[in-house]
Amino acid sequence: MNKADQIKKFSQQAAMYERNRRAYTLGHWRRRLLREARRNVLEAAVGAGANFPFYDRELVDNVTTVDFSPEMLRKAKQAAREFGIPATFLESDMDRLSLAPDSFDTIVSTLSLCSYEDPLAVLNQFNRWCRKDGNILLMEHGLSSNFLLACAQKALDPLIYRIEGCHHNRDMMKIVDRSDLVLVKSEHYWAGCIHLIWAKPSKTQ
Ligand SMILES: C[S@@+](CC[C@H](N)C(=O)[O-])C[C@H]1O[C@@H](n2cnc3c(N)ncnc32)[C@H](O)[C@@H]1O
């Protein structure tokens, strides 16, 4: 799928993502992860702002959000107003985004590595953009640790990608392990399909 079609695909799903935000879908895990978010935050592929209800406004100064879908950003802007989150919005492709090194105290990515062309390269960018003492917080879905489910995910991936614009056949922990990030802790749910990941940048100075 080319980028324009993928953007269109996600824009068509923006109302559904907004409904999911209102229903606090996966809220328990989002809360666990995002209580660690501090100061100057980058949120990659923000969608309709499903994480906004879970940021601690006492601890977070600003959230710089990125998404390539204008419709998702429109919903995210409404959510930022609703939840009183000081946020800025960049309409950009994460696969092409360039930001200054050491710009953020926290980098958040939830359910987004599944859609990038090169998720490993994006994680390595997180490593560059995060300050030495910062945190990288991920909640990602991917290939199950259950053999039969993983076979089904691999078989159905081409169809699901055409419908949703995201892949279900990526081994997320392998991608994180291969990246420059330093894994601090991870938790796995739903037959190993969902991963909560706490990581740090690997910086020597
Ligand atoms: C599955 S949704 C997740 C949204 C949100 N992070 C959440 O947790 O609900 C994936 C989001 O990533 C965005 N996205 C996918 N690929 C992208 C890319 N290459 N650059 C920027 N945004 C992208 C989509 O527009 C969509 O909003």
JSON list of C-alpha atoms and ligand atoms in Angstrom, two decimals:
[
{"chain": "A", "resi": 1, "resn": "MET", "atom": "CA", "xyz": [0.00, 0.00, 0.00]},
{"chain": "A", "resi": 2, "resn": "ASN", "atom": "CA", "xyz": [1.41, 3.42, -0.82]},
{"chain": "A", "resi": 3, "resn": "LYS", "atom": "CA", "xyz": [1.60, 6.13, 1.83]},
{"chain": "A", "resi": 4, "resn": "ALA", "atom": "CA", "xyz": [-1.35, 8.17, 0.51]},
{"chain": "A", "resi": 5, "resn": "ASP", "atom": "CA", "xyz": [-3.61, 5.09, 0.66]},
{"chain": "A", "resi": 6, "resn": "GLN", "atom": "CA", "xyz": [-2.38, 4.23, 4.15]},
{"chain": "A", "resi": 7, "resn": "ILE", "atom": "CA", "xyz": [-3.13, 7.77, 5.38]},
{"chain": "A", "resi": 8, "resn": "LYS", "atom": "CA", "xyz": [-6.60, 7.58, 3.84]},
{"chain": "A", "resi": 9, "resn": "LYS", "atom": "CA", "xyz": [-7.15, 4.20, 5.49]},
{"chain": "A", "resi": 10, "resn": "PHE", "atom": "CA", "xyz": [-6.32, 5.58, 8.94]},
{"chain": "A", "resi": 11, "resn": "SER", "atom": "CA", "xyz": [-8.31, 8.78, 8.40]},
{"chain": "A", "resi": 12, "resn": "GLN", "atom": "CA", "xyz": [-11.35, 6.62, 7.64]},
{"chain": "A", "resi": 13, "resn": "GLN", "atom": "CA", "xyz": [-10.88, 4.95, 11.04]},
{"chain": "A", "resi": 14, "resn": "ALA", "atom": "CA", "xyz": [-10.55, 8.18, 13.04]},
{"chain": "A", "resi": 15, "resn": "ALA", "atom": "CA", "xyz": [-14.15, 8.14, 14.34]},
{"chain": "A", "resi": 16, "resn": "MET", "atom": "CA", "xyz": [-13.65, 4.57, 15.59]},
{"chain": "A", "resi": 17, "resn": "TYR", "atom": "CA", "xyz": [-10.44, 5.58, 17.38]},
{"chain": "A", "resi": 18, "resn": "GLU", "atom": "CA", "xyz": [-12.32, 8.48, 18.95]},
{"chain": "A", "resi": 19, "resn": "ARG", "atom": "CA", "xyz": [-15.01, 6.07, 20.19]},
{"chain": "A", "resi": 20, "resn": "ASN", "atom": "CA", "xyz": [-12.30, 3.82, 21.61]},
{"chain": "A", "resi": 21, "resn": "ARG", "atom": "CA", "xyz": [-10.80, 6.80, 23.43]},
{"chain": "A", "resi": 22, "resn": "ARG", "atom": "CA", "xyz": [-14.17, 7.65, 24.94]},
{"chain": "A", "resi": 23, "resn": "ALA", "atom": "CA", "xyz": [-14.53, 4.00, 26.04]},
{"chain": "A", "resi": 24, "resn": "TYR", "atom": "CA", "xyz": [-11.00, 4.07, 27.58]},
{"chain": "A", "resi": 25, "resn": "THR", "atom": "CA", "xyz": [-10.09, 0.99, 25.52]},
{"chain": "A", "resi": 26, "resn": "LEU", "atom": "CA", "xyz": [-6.92, -0.66, 26.91]},
{"chain": "A", "resi": 27, "resn": "GLY", "atom": "CA", "xyz": [-7.07, 2.04, 29.58]},
{"chain": "A", "resi": 28, "resn": "HIS", "atom": "CA", "xyz": [-5.64, -0.14, 32.35]},
{"chain": "A", "resi": 29, "resn": "TRP", "atom": "CA", "xyz": [-2.41, -0.68, 30.42]},
{"chain": "A", "resi": 30, "resn": "ARG", "atom": "CA", "xyz": [-2.22, 2.89, 29.17]},
{"chain": "A", "resi": 31, "resn": "ARG", "atom": "CA", "xyz": [-2.50, 4.14, 32.77]},
{"chain": "A", "resi": 32, "resn": "ARG", "atom": "CA", "xyz": [0.25, 1.78, 34.02]},
{"chain": "A", "resi": 33, "resn": "LEU", "atom": "CA", "xyz": [2.63, 2.92, 31.30]},
{"chain": "A", "resi": 34, "resn": "LEU", "atom": "CA", "xyz": [1.88, 6.62, 31.15]},
{"chain": "A", "resi": 35, "resn": "ARG", "atom": "CA", "xyz": [2.19, 7.30, 34.85]},
{"chain": "A", "resi": 36, "resn": "GLU", "atom": "CA", "xyz": [5.94, 7.33, 34.08]},
{"chain": "A", "resi": 37, "resn": "ALA", "atom": "CA", "xyz": [5.61, 10.17, 31.51]},
{"chain": "A", "resi": 38, "resn": "ARG", "atom": "CA", "xyz": [7.40, 13.35, 32.57]},
{"chain": "A", "resi": 39, "resn": "ARG", "atom": "CA", "xyz": [8.07, 16.92, 31.39]},
{"chain": "A", "resi": 40, "resn": "ASN", "atom": "CA", "xyz": [8.59, 17.28, 27.65]},
{"chain": "A", "resi": 41, "resn": "VAL", "atom": "CA", "xyz": [6.88, 14.32, 25.93]},
{"chain": "A", "resi": 42, "resn": "LEU", "atom": "CA", "xyz": [6.91, 13.14, 22.31]},
{"chain": "A", "resi": 43, "resn": "GLU", "atom": "CA", "xyz": [3.93, 10.98, 21.39]},
{"chain": "A", "resi": 44, "resn": "ALA", "atom": "CA", "xyz": [4.46, 9.18, 18.08]},
{"chain": "A", "resi": 45, "resn": "ALA", "atom": "CA", "xyz": [1.39, 8.37, 15.97]},
{"chain": "A", "resi": 46, "resn": "VAL", "atom": "CA", "xyz": [-1.02, 9.89, 18.47]},
{"chain": "A", "resi": 47, "resn": "GLY", "atom": "CA", "xyz": [-4.21, 8.75, 16.73]},
{"chain": "A", "resi": 48, "resn": "ALA", "atom": "CA", "xyz": [-7.34, 10.29, 18.25]},
{"chain": "A", "resi": 49, "resn": "GLY", "atom": "CA", "xyz": [-5.56, 11.04, 21.56]},
{"chain": "A", "resi": 50, "resn": "ALA", "atom": "CA", "xyz": [-6.39, 7.80, 23.41]},
{"chain": "A", "resi": 51, "resn": "ASN", "atom": "CA", "xyz": [-3.51, 8.40, 25.83]},
{"chain": "A", "resi": 52, "resn": "PHE", "atom": "CA", "xyz": [-4.49, 11.94, 26.85]},
{"chain": "A", "resi": 53, "resn": "PRO", "atom": "CA", "xyz": [-6.79, 10.88, 29.72]},
{"chain": "A", "resi": 54, "resn": "PHE", "atom": "CA", "xyz": [-3.82, 9.11, 31.33]},
{"chain": "A", "resi": 55, "resn": "TYR", "atom": "CA", "xyz": [-1.11, 11.79, 31.41]},
{"chain": "A", "resi": 56, "resn": "ASP", "atom": "CA", "xyz": [-0.49, 13.28, 34.85]},
{"chain": "A", "resi": 57, "resn": "ARG", "atom": "CA", "xyz": [-0.88, 17.01, 34.23]},
{"chain": "A", "resi": 58, "resn": "GLU", "atom": "CA", "xyz": [1.24, 17.76, 37.31]},
{"chain": "A", "resi": 59, "resn": "LEU", "atom": "CA", "xyz": [4.19, 15.91, 35.77]},
{"chain": "A", "resi": 60, "resn": "VAL", "atom": "CA", "xyz": [3.82, 16.55, 32.04]},
{"chain": "A", "resi": 61, "resn": "ASP", "atom": "CA", "xyz": [4.69, 20.03, 30.70]},
{"chain": "A", "resi": 62, "resn": "ASN", "atom": "CA", "xyz": [3.97, 19.51, 27.01]},
{"chain": "A", "resi": 63, "resn": "VAL", "atom": "CA", "xyz": [3.12, 16.70, 24.60]},
{"chain": "A", "resi": 64, "resn": "THR", "atom": "CA", "xyz": [4.45, 17.02, 21.05]},
{"chain": "A", "resi": 65, "resn": "THR", "atom": "CA", "xyz": [2.24, 14.74, 19.00]},
{"chain": "A", "resi": 66, "resn": "VAL", "atom": "CA", "xyz": [2.86, 13.37, 15.53]},
{"chain": "A", "resi": 67, "resn": "ASP", "atom": "CA", "xyz": [0.51, 11.64, 13.11]},
{"chain": "A", "resi": 68, "resn": "PHE", "atom": "CA", "xyz": [0.33, 11.49, 9.33]},
{"chain": "A", "resi": 69, "resn": "SER", "atom": "CA", "xyz": [-3.49, 11.49, 9.29]},
{"chain": "A", "resi": 70, "resn": "PRO", "atom": "CA", "xyz": [-5.04, 14.98, 9.44]},
{"chain": "A", "resi": 71, "resn": "GLU", "atom": "CA", "xyz": [-8.34, 13.47, 10.57]},
{"chain": "A", "resi": 72, "resn": "MET", "atom": "CA", "xyz": [-6.67, 11.72, 13.53]},
{"chain": "A", "resi": 73, "resn": "LEU", "atom": "CA", "xyz": [-4.90, 14.96, 14.46]},
{"chain": "A", "resi": 74, "resn": "ARG", "atom": "CA", "xyz": [-8.21, 16.82, 14.38]},
{"chain": "A", "resi": 75, "resn": "LYS", "atom": "CA", "xyz": [-9.65, 14.33, 16.90]},
{"chain": "A", "resi": 76, "resn": "ALA", "atom": "CA", "xyz": [-6.46, 14.50, 18.98]},
{"chain": "A", "resi": 77, "resn": "LYS", "atom": "CA", "xyz": [-6.72, 18.31, 19.15]},
{"chain": "A", "resi": 78, "resn": "GLN", "atom": "CA", "xyz": [-10.29, 18.03, 20.48]},
{"chain": "A", "resi": 79, "resn": "ALA", "atom": "CA", "xyz": [-9.11, 15.48, 23.05]},
{"chain": "A", "resi": 80, "resn": "ALA", "atom": "CA", "xyz": [-6.21, 17.70, 24.18]},
{"chain": "A", "resi": 81, "resn": "ARG", "atom": "CA", "xyz": [-8.69, 20.53, 24.80]},
{"chain": "A", "resi": 82, "resn": "GLU", "atom": "CA", "xyz": [-11.07, 18.17, 26.61]},
{"chain": "A", "resi": 83, "resn": "PHE", "atom": "CA", "xyz": [-8.39, 16.77, 28.94]},
{"chain": "A", "resi": 84, "resn": "GLY", "atom": "CA", "xyz": [-6.44, 20.00, 29.38]},
{"chain": "A", "resi": 85, "resn": "ILE", "atom": "CA", "xyz": [-3.23, 18.63, 27.86]},
{"chain": "A", "resi": 86, "resn": "PRO", "atom": "CA", "xyz": [-0.77, 21.27, 26.62]},
{"chain": "A", "resi": 87, "resn": "ALA", "atom": "CA", "xyz": [0.03, 19.79, 23.22]},
{"chain": "A", "resi": 88, "resn": "THR", "atom": "CA", "xyz": [1.52, 20.66, 19.87]},
{"chain": "A", "resi": 89, "resn": "PHE", "atom": "CA", "xyz": [0.62, 18.78, 16.69]},
{"chain": "A", "resi": 90, "resn": "LEU", "atom": "CA", "xyz": [2.86, 17.79, 13.80]},
{"chain": "A", "resi": 91, "resn": "GLU", "atom": "CA", "xyz": [1.32, 16.33, 10.66]},
{"chain": "A", "resi": 92, "resn": "SER", "atom": "CA", "xyz": [4.21, 14.17, 9.56]},
{"chain": "A", "resi": 93, "resn": "ASP", "atom": "CA", "xyz": [5.28, 10.68, 8.53]},
{"chain": "A", "resi": 94, "resn": "MET", "atom": "CA", "xyz": [7.18, 8.98, 11.37]},
{"chain": "A", "resi": 95, "resn": "ASP", "atom": "CA", "xyz": [9.28, 7.12, 8.78]},
{"chain": "A", "resi": 96, "resn": "ARG", "atom": "CA", "xyz": [10.60, 10.47, 7.51]},
{"chain": "A", "resi": 97, "resn": "LEU", "atom": "CA", "xyz": [10.48, 12.67, 10.63]},
{"chain": "A", "resi": 98, "resn": "SER", "atom": "CA", "xyz": [13.59, 14.55, 11.62]},
{"chain": "A", "resi": 99, "resn": "LEU", "atom": "CA", "xyz": [13.90, 16.11, 15.10]},
{"chain": "A", "resi": 100, "resn": "ALA", "atom": "CA", "xyz": [16.80, 17.46, 17.09]},
{"chain": "A", "resi": 101, "resn": "PRO", "atom": "CA", "xyz": [18.69, 14.92, 19.21]},
{"chain": "A", "resi": 102, "resn": "ASP", "atom": "CA", "xyz": [18.05, 14.88, 22.99]},
{"chain": "A", "resi": 103, "resn": "SER", "atom": "CA", "xyz": [14.80, 16.88, 22.66]},
{"chain": "A", "resi": 104, "resn": "PHE", "atom": "CA", "xyz": [12.45, 14.85, 24.89]},
{"chain": "A", "resi": 105, "resn": "ASP", "atom": "CA", "xyz": [12.27, 13.53, 28.44]},
{"chain": "A", "resi": 106, "resn": "THR", "atom": "CA", "xyz": [9.72, 10.87, 27.51]},
{"chain": "A", "resi": 107, "resn": "ILE", "atom": "CA", "xyz": [8.83, 9.23, 24.21]},
{"chain": "A", "resi": 108, "resn": "VAL", "atom": "CA", "xyz": [5.50, 7.41, 24.00]},
{"chain": "A", "resi": 109, "resn": "SER", "atom": "CA", "xyz": [4.35, 5.05, 21.27]},
{"chain": "A", "resi": 110, "resn": "THR", "atom": "CA", "xyz": [1.19, 2.98, 21.59]},
{"chain": "A", "resi": 111, "resn": "LEU", "atom": "CA", "xyz": [-0.05, 0.62, 18.87]},
{"chain": "A", "resi": 112, "resn": "SER", "atom": "CA", "xyz": [2.02, 2.30, 16.19]},
{"chain": "A", "resi": 113, "resn": "LEU", "atom": "CA", "xyz": [5.15, 0.26, 15.39]},
{"chain": "A", "resi": 114, "resn": "CYS", "atom": "CA", "xyz": [2.78, -2.08, 13.51]},
{"chain": "A", "resi": 115, "resn": "SER", "atom": "CA", "xyz": [2.24, 0.48, 10.75]},
{"chain": "A", "resi": 116, "resn": "TYR", "atom": "CA", "xyz": [5.68, 1.94, 10.02]},
{"chain": "A", "resi": 117, "resn": "GLU", "atom": "CA", "xyz": [7.73, 0.94, 6.99]},
{"chain": "A", "resi": 118, "resn": "ASP", "atom": "CA", "xyz": [10.75, 0.41, 9.21]},
{"chain": "A", "resi": 119, "resn": "PRO", "atom": "CA", "xyz": [9.90, 0.14, 12.93]},
{"chain": "A", "resi": 120, "resn": "LEU", "atom": "CA", "xyz": [13.53, -0.58, 13.85]},
{"chain": "A", "resi": 121, "resn": "ALA", "atom": "CA", "xyz": [14.67, 2.70, 12.30]},
{"chain": "A", "resi": 122, "resn": "VAL", "atom": "CA", "xyz": [11.92, 4.58, 14.17]},
{"chain": "A", "resi": 123, "resn": "LEU", "atom": "CA", "xyz": [13.02, 3.03, 17.50]},
{"chain": "A", "resi": 124, "resn": "ASN", "atom": "CA", "xyz": [16.58, 4.10, 16.74]},
{"chain": "A", "resi": 125, "resn": "GLN", "atom": "CA", "xyz": [15.28, 7.63, 16.16]},
{"chain": "A", "resi": 126, "resn": "PHE", "atom": "CA", "xyz": [13.58, 7.45, 19.58]},
{"chain": "A", "resi": 127, "resn": "ASN", "atom": "CA", "xyz": [17.02, 6.63, 20.96]},
{"chain": "A", "resi": 128, "resn": "ARG", "atom": "CA", "xyz": [18.42, 9.80, 19.36]},
{"chain": "A", "resi": 129, "resn": "TRP", "atom": "CA", "xyz": [15.55, 12.09, 20.33]},
{"chain": "A", "resi": 130, "resn": "CYS", "atom": "CA", "xyz": [15.33, 10.98, 24.00]},
{"chain": "A", "resi": 131, "resn": "ARG", "atom": "CA", "xyz": [17.48, 12.66, 26.65]},
{"chain": "A", "resi": 132, "resn": "LYS", "atom": "CA", "xyz": [19.99, 10.49, 28.44]},
{"chain": "A", "resi": 133, "resn": "ASP", "atom": "CA", "xyz": [17.95, 10.30, 31.65]},
{"chain": "A", "resi": 134, "resn": "GLY", "atom": "CA", "xyz": [14.62, 10.00, 29.78]},
{"chain": "A", "resi": 135, "resn": "ASN", "atom": "CA", "xyz": [12.19, 7.12, 29.30]},
{"chain": "A", "resi": 136, "resn": "ILE", "atom": "CA", "xyz": [10.75, 5.41, 26.24]},
{"chain": "A", "resi": 137, "resn": "LEU", "atom": "CA", "xyz": [7.33, 3.91, 26.91]},
{"chain": "A", "resi": 138, "resn": "LEU", "atom": "CA", "xyz": [5.76, 1.51, 24.44]},
{"chain": "A", "resi": 139, "resn": "MET", "atom": "CA", "xyz": [2.53, -0.46, 24.25]},
{"chain": "A", "resi": 140, "resn": "GLU", "atom": "CA", "xyz": [2.63, -2.45, 21.04]},
{"chain": "A", "resi": 141, "resn": "HIS", "atom": "CA", "xyz": [0.82, -5.37, 19.48]},
{"chain": "A", "resi": 142, "resn": "GLY", "atom": "CA", "xyz": [2.45, -8.06, 17.38]},
{"chain": "A", "resi": 143, "resn": "LEU", "atom": "CA", "xyz": [3.06, -11.72, 16.71]},
{"chain": "A", "resi": 144, "resn": "SER", "atom": "CA", "xyz": [1.72, -14.00, 19.44]},
{"chain": "A", "resi": 145, "resn": "SER", "atom": "CA", "xyz": [3.95, -16.34, 21.45]},
{"chain": "A", "resi": 146, "resn": "ASN", "atom": "CA", "xyz": [1.25, -18.99, 20.80]},
{"chain": "A", "resi": 147, "resn": "PHE", "atom": "CA", "xyz": [2.33, -21.02, 17.76]},
{"chain": "A", "resi": 148, "resn": "LEU", "atom": "CA", "xyz": [-1.13, -21.56, 16.26]},
{"chain": "A", "resi": 149, "resn": "LEU", "atom": "CA", "xyz": [-2.22, -17.97, 16.78]},
{"chain": "A", "resi": 150, "resn": "ALA", "atom": "CA", "xyz": [1.06, -16.75, 15.26]},
{"chain": "A", "resi": 151, "resn": "CYS", "atom": "CA", "xyz": [0.46, -18.95, 12.19]},
{"chain": "A", "resi": 152, "resn": "ALA", "atom": "CA", "xyz": [-3.02, -17.43, 11.80]},
{"chain": "A", "resi": 153, "resn": "GLN", "atom": "CA", "xyz": [-1.60, -13.91, 12.22]},
{"chain": "A", "resi": 154, "resn": "LYS", "atom": "CA", "xyz": [1.02, -14.56, 9.52]},
{"chain": "A", "resi": 155, "resn": "ALA", "atom": "CA", "xyz": [-1.55, -16.05, 7.13]},
{"chain": "A", "resi": 156, "resn": "LEU", "atom": "CA", "xyz": [-4.05, -13.22, 7.64]},
{"chain": "A", "resi": 157, "resn": "ASP", "atom": "CA", "xyz": [-1.55, -10.37, 7.67]},
{"chain": "A", "resi": 158, "resn": "PRO", "atom": "CA", "xyz": [-1.85, -9.37, 3.98]},
{"chain": "A", "resi": 159, "resn": "LEU", "atom": "CA", "xyz": [-5.65, -9.17, 4.30]},
{"chain": "A", "resi": 160, "resn": "ILE", "atom": "CA", "xyz": [-5.63, -7.32, 7.64]},
{"chain": "A", "resi": 161, "resn": "TYR", "atom": "CA", "xyz": [-3.02, -4.88, 6.35]},
{"chain": "A", "resi": 162, "resn": "ARG", "atom": "CA", "xyz": [-5.29, -4.06, 3.39]},
{"chain": "A", "resi": 163, "resn": "ILE", "atom": "CA", "xyz": [-8.23, -3.50, 5.73]},
{"chain": "A", "resi": 164, "resn": "GLU", "atom": "CA", "xyz": [-6.54, -1.69, 8.66]},
{"chain": "A", "resi": 165, "resn": "GLY", "atom": "CA", "xyz": [-3.22, -0.38, 7.33]},
{"chain": "A", "resi": 166, "resn": "CYS", "atom": "CA", "xyz": [-1.24, -2.12, 10.06]},
{"chain": "A", "resi": 167, "resn": "HIS", "atom": "CA", "xyz": [0.68, -5.40, 10.36]},
{"chain": "A", "resi": 168, "resn": "HIS", "atom": "CA", "xyz": [-0.07, -8.18, 12.85]},
{"chain": "A", "resi": 169, "resn": "ASN", "atom": "CA", "xyz": [2.95, -10.34, 12.00]},
{"chain": "A", "resi": 170, "resn": "ARG", "atom": "CA", "xyz": [5.77, -8.31, 13.57]},
{"chain": "A", "resi": 171, "resn": "ASP", "atom": "CA", "xyz": [7.84, -9.79, 16.38]},
{"chain": "A", "resi": 172, "resn": "MET", "atom": "CA", "xyz": [7.88, -6.67, 18.53]},
{"chain": "A", "resi": 173, "resn": "MET", "atom": "CA", "xyz": [10.26, -7.89, 21.23]},
{"chain": "A", "resi": 174, "resn": "LYS", "atom": "CA", "xyz": [12.78, -8.95, 18.59]},
{"chain": "A", "resi": 175, "resn": "ILE", "atom": "CA", "xyz": [12.57, -5.51, 16.99]},
{"chain": "A", "resi": 176, "resn": "VAL", "atom": "CA", "xyz": [13.09, -3.82, 20.37]},
{"chain": "A", "resi": 177, "resn": "ASP", "atom": "CA", "xyz": [16.01, -6.18, 21.15]},
{"chain": "A", "resi": 178, "resn": "ARG", "atom": "CA", "xyz": [17.68, -5.31, 17.84]},
{"chain": "A", "resi": 179, "resn": "SER", "atom": "CA", "xyz": [17.23, -1.57, 18.37]},
{"chain": "A", "resi": 180, "resn": "ASP", "atom": "CA", "xyz": [19.60, 0.82, 20.14]},
{"chain": "A", "resi": 181, "resn": "LEU", "atom": "CA", "xyz": [17.23, 1.06, 23.11]},
{"chain": "A", "resi": 182, "resn": "VAL", "atom": "CA", "xyz": [18.04, -0.47, 26.47]},
{"chain": "A", "resi": 183, "resn": "LEU", "atom": "CA", "xyz": [15.16, -2.61, 27.68]},
{"chain": "A", "resi": 184, "resn": "VAL", "atom": "CA", "xyz": [14.30, -1.95, 31.33]},
{"chain": "A", "resi": 185, "resn": "LYS", "atom": "CA", "xyz": [11.20, -4.09, 31.75]},
{"chain": "A", "resi": 186, "resn": "SER", "atom": "CA", "xyz": [8.47, -5.68, 29.65]},
{"chain": "A", "resi": 187, "resn": "GLU", "atom": "CA", "xyz": [5.13, -7.33, 30.26]},
{"chain": "A", "resi": 188, "resn": "HIS", "atom": "CA", "xyz": [3.17, -9.49, 27.82]},
{"chain": "A", "resi": 189, "resn": "TYR", "atom": "CA", "xyz": [-0.57, -10.07, 27.57]},
{"chain": "A", "resi": 190, "resn": "TRP", "atom": "CA", "xyz": [-3.20, -11.67, 25.34]},
{"chain": "A", "resi": 191, "resn": "ALA", "atom": "CA", "xyz": [-1.13, -14.75, 24.38]},
{"chain": "A", "resi": 192, "resn": "GLY", "atom": "CA", "xyz": [1.92, -12.56, 23.92]},
{"chain": "A", "resi": 193, "resn": "CYS", "atom": "CA", "xyz": [0.20, -10.27, 21.38]},
{"chain": "A", "resi": 194, "resn": "ILE", "atom": "CA", "xyz": [0.36, -7.14, 23.56]},
{"chain": "A", "resi": 195, "resn": "HIS", "atom": "CA", "xyz": [3.62, -5.83, 25.01]},
{"chain": "A", "resi": 196, "resn": "LEU", "atom": "CA", "xyz": [4.15, -3.11, 27.59]},
{"chain": "A", "resi": 197, "resn": "ILE", "atom": "CA", "xyz": [7.75, -1.98, 27.30]},
{"chain": "A", "resi": 198, "resn": "TRP", "atom": "CA", "xyz": [9.77, 0.35, 29.48]},
{"chain": "A", "resi": 199, "resn": "ALA", "atom": "CA", "xyz": [13.08, 1.32, 27.84]},
{"chain": "A", "resi": 200, "resn": "LYS", "atom": "CA", "xyz": [15.89, 3.85, 28.09]},
{"chain": "A", "resi": 201, "resn": "PRO", "atom": "CA", "xyz": [18.11, 5.38, 25.44]},
{"chain": "A", "resi": 202, "resn": "SER", "atom": "CA", "xyz": [21.62, 3.98, 25.19]},
{"chain": "A", "resi": 203, "resn": "LYS", "atom": "CA", "xyz": [23.73, 7.08, 25.60]},
{"chain": "A", "resi": 204, "resn": "THR", "atom": "CA", "xyz": [27.19, 7.34, 27.01]},
{"chain": "A", "resi": 205, "resn": "GLN", "atom": "CA", "xyz": [27.13, 11.07, 27.69]},
{"chain": "B", "resi": 1, "resn": "LIG", "atom": "C1", "xyz": [-3.39, 1.83, 15.51]},
{"chain": "B", "resi": 1, "resn": "LIG", "atom": "S1", "xyz": [-3.44, 3.60, 15.54]},
{"chain": "B", "resi": 1, "resn": "LIG", "atom": "C2", "xyz": [-2.89, 3.95, 17.20]},
{"chain": "B", "resi": 1, "resn": "LIG", "atom": "C3", "xyz": [-3.27, 5.34, 17.65]},
{"chain": "B", "resi": 1, "resn": "LIG", "atom": "C4", "xyz": [-2.89, 5.68, 19.10]},
{"chain": "B", "resi": 1, "resn": "LIG", "atom": "N1", "xyz": [-1.45, 5.70, 19.27]},
{"chain": "B", "resi": 1, "resn": "LIG", "atom": "C5", "xyz": [-3.54, 4.74, 20.08]},
{"chain": "B", "resi": 1, "resn": "LIG", "atom": "O1", "xyz": [-2.85, 4.18, 20.94]},
{"chain": "B", "resi": 1, "resn": "LIG", "atom": "O2", "xyz": [-4.77, 4.59, 20.02]},
{"chain": "B", "resi": 1, "resn": "LIG", "atom": "C6", "xyz": [-2.04, 3.98, 14.55]},
{"chain": "B", "resi": 1, "resn": "LIG", "atom": "C7", "xyz": [-1.86, 5.46, 14.34]},
{"chain": "B", "resi": 1, "resn": "LIG", "atom": "O3", "xyz": [-0.60, 5.66, 13.71]},
{"chain": "B", "resi": 1, "resn": "LIG", "atom": "C8", "xyz": [-0.73, 6.59, 12.66]},
{"chain": "B", "resi": 1, "resn": "LIG", "atom": "N2", "xyz": [0.36, 6.25, 11.74]},
{"chain": "B", "resi": 1, "resn": "LIG", "atom": "C9", "xyz": [0.56, 5.07, 11.12]},
{"chain": "B", "resi": 1, "resn": "LIG", "atom": "N3", "xyz": [1.68, 5.10, 10.39]},
{"chain": "B", "resi": 1, "resn": "LIG", "atom": "C10", "xyz": [2.20, 6.34, 10.55]},
{"chain": "B", "resi": 1, "resn": "LIG", "atom": "C11", "xyz": [3.36, 6.99, 10.04]},
{"chain": "B", "resi": 1, "resn": "LIG", "atom": "N4", "xyz": [4.21, 6.36, 9.20]},
{"chain": "B", "resi": 1, "resn": "LIG", "atom": "N5", "xyz": [3.60, 8.27, 10.41]},
{"chain": "B", "resi": 1, "resn": "LIG", "atom": "C12", "xyz": [2.74, 8.92, 11.25]},
{"chain": "B", "resi": 1, "resn": "LIG", "atom": "N6", "xyz": [1.63, 8.35, 11.76]},
{"chain": "B", "resi": 1, "resn": "LIG", "atom": "C13", "xyz": [1.36, 7.08, 11.41]},
{"chain": "B", "resi": 1, "resn": "LIG", "atom": "C14", "xyz": [-2.14, 6.39, 12.13]},
{"chain": "B", "resi": 1, "resn": "LIG", "atom": "O4", "xyz": [-2.62, 7.51, 11.44]},
{"chain": "B", "resi": 1, "resn": "LIG", "atom": "C15", "xyz": [-2.89, 6.11, 13.43]},
{"chain": "B", "resi": 1, "resn": "LIG", "atom": "O5", "xyz": [-3.34, 7.31, 14.00]}
]
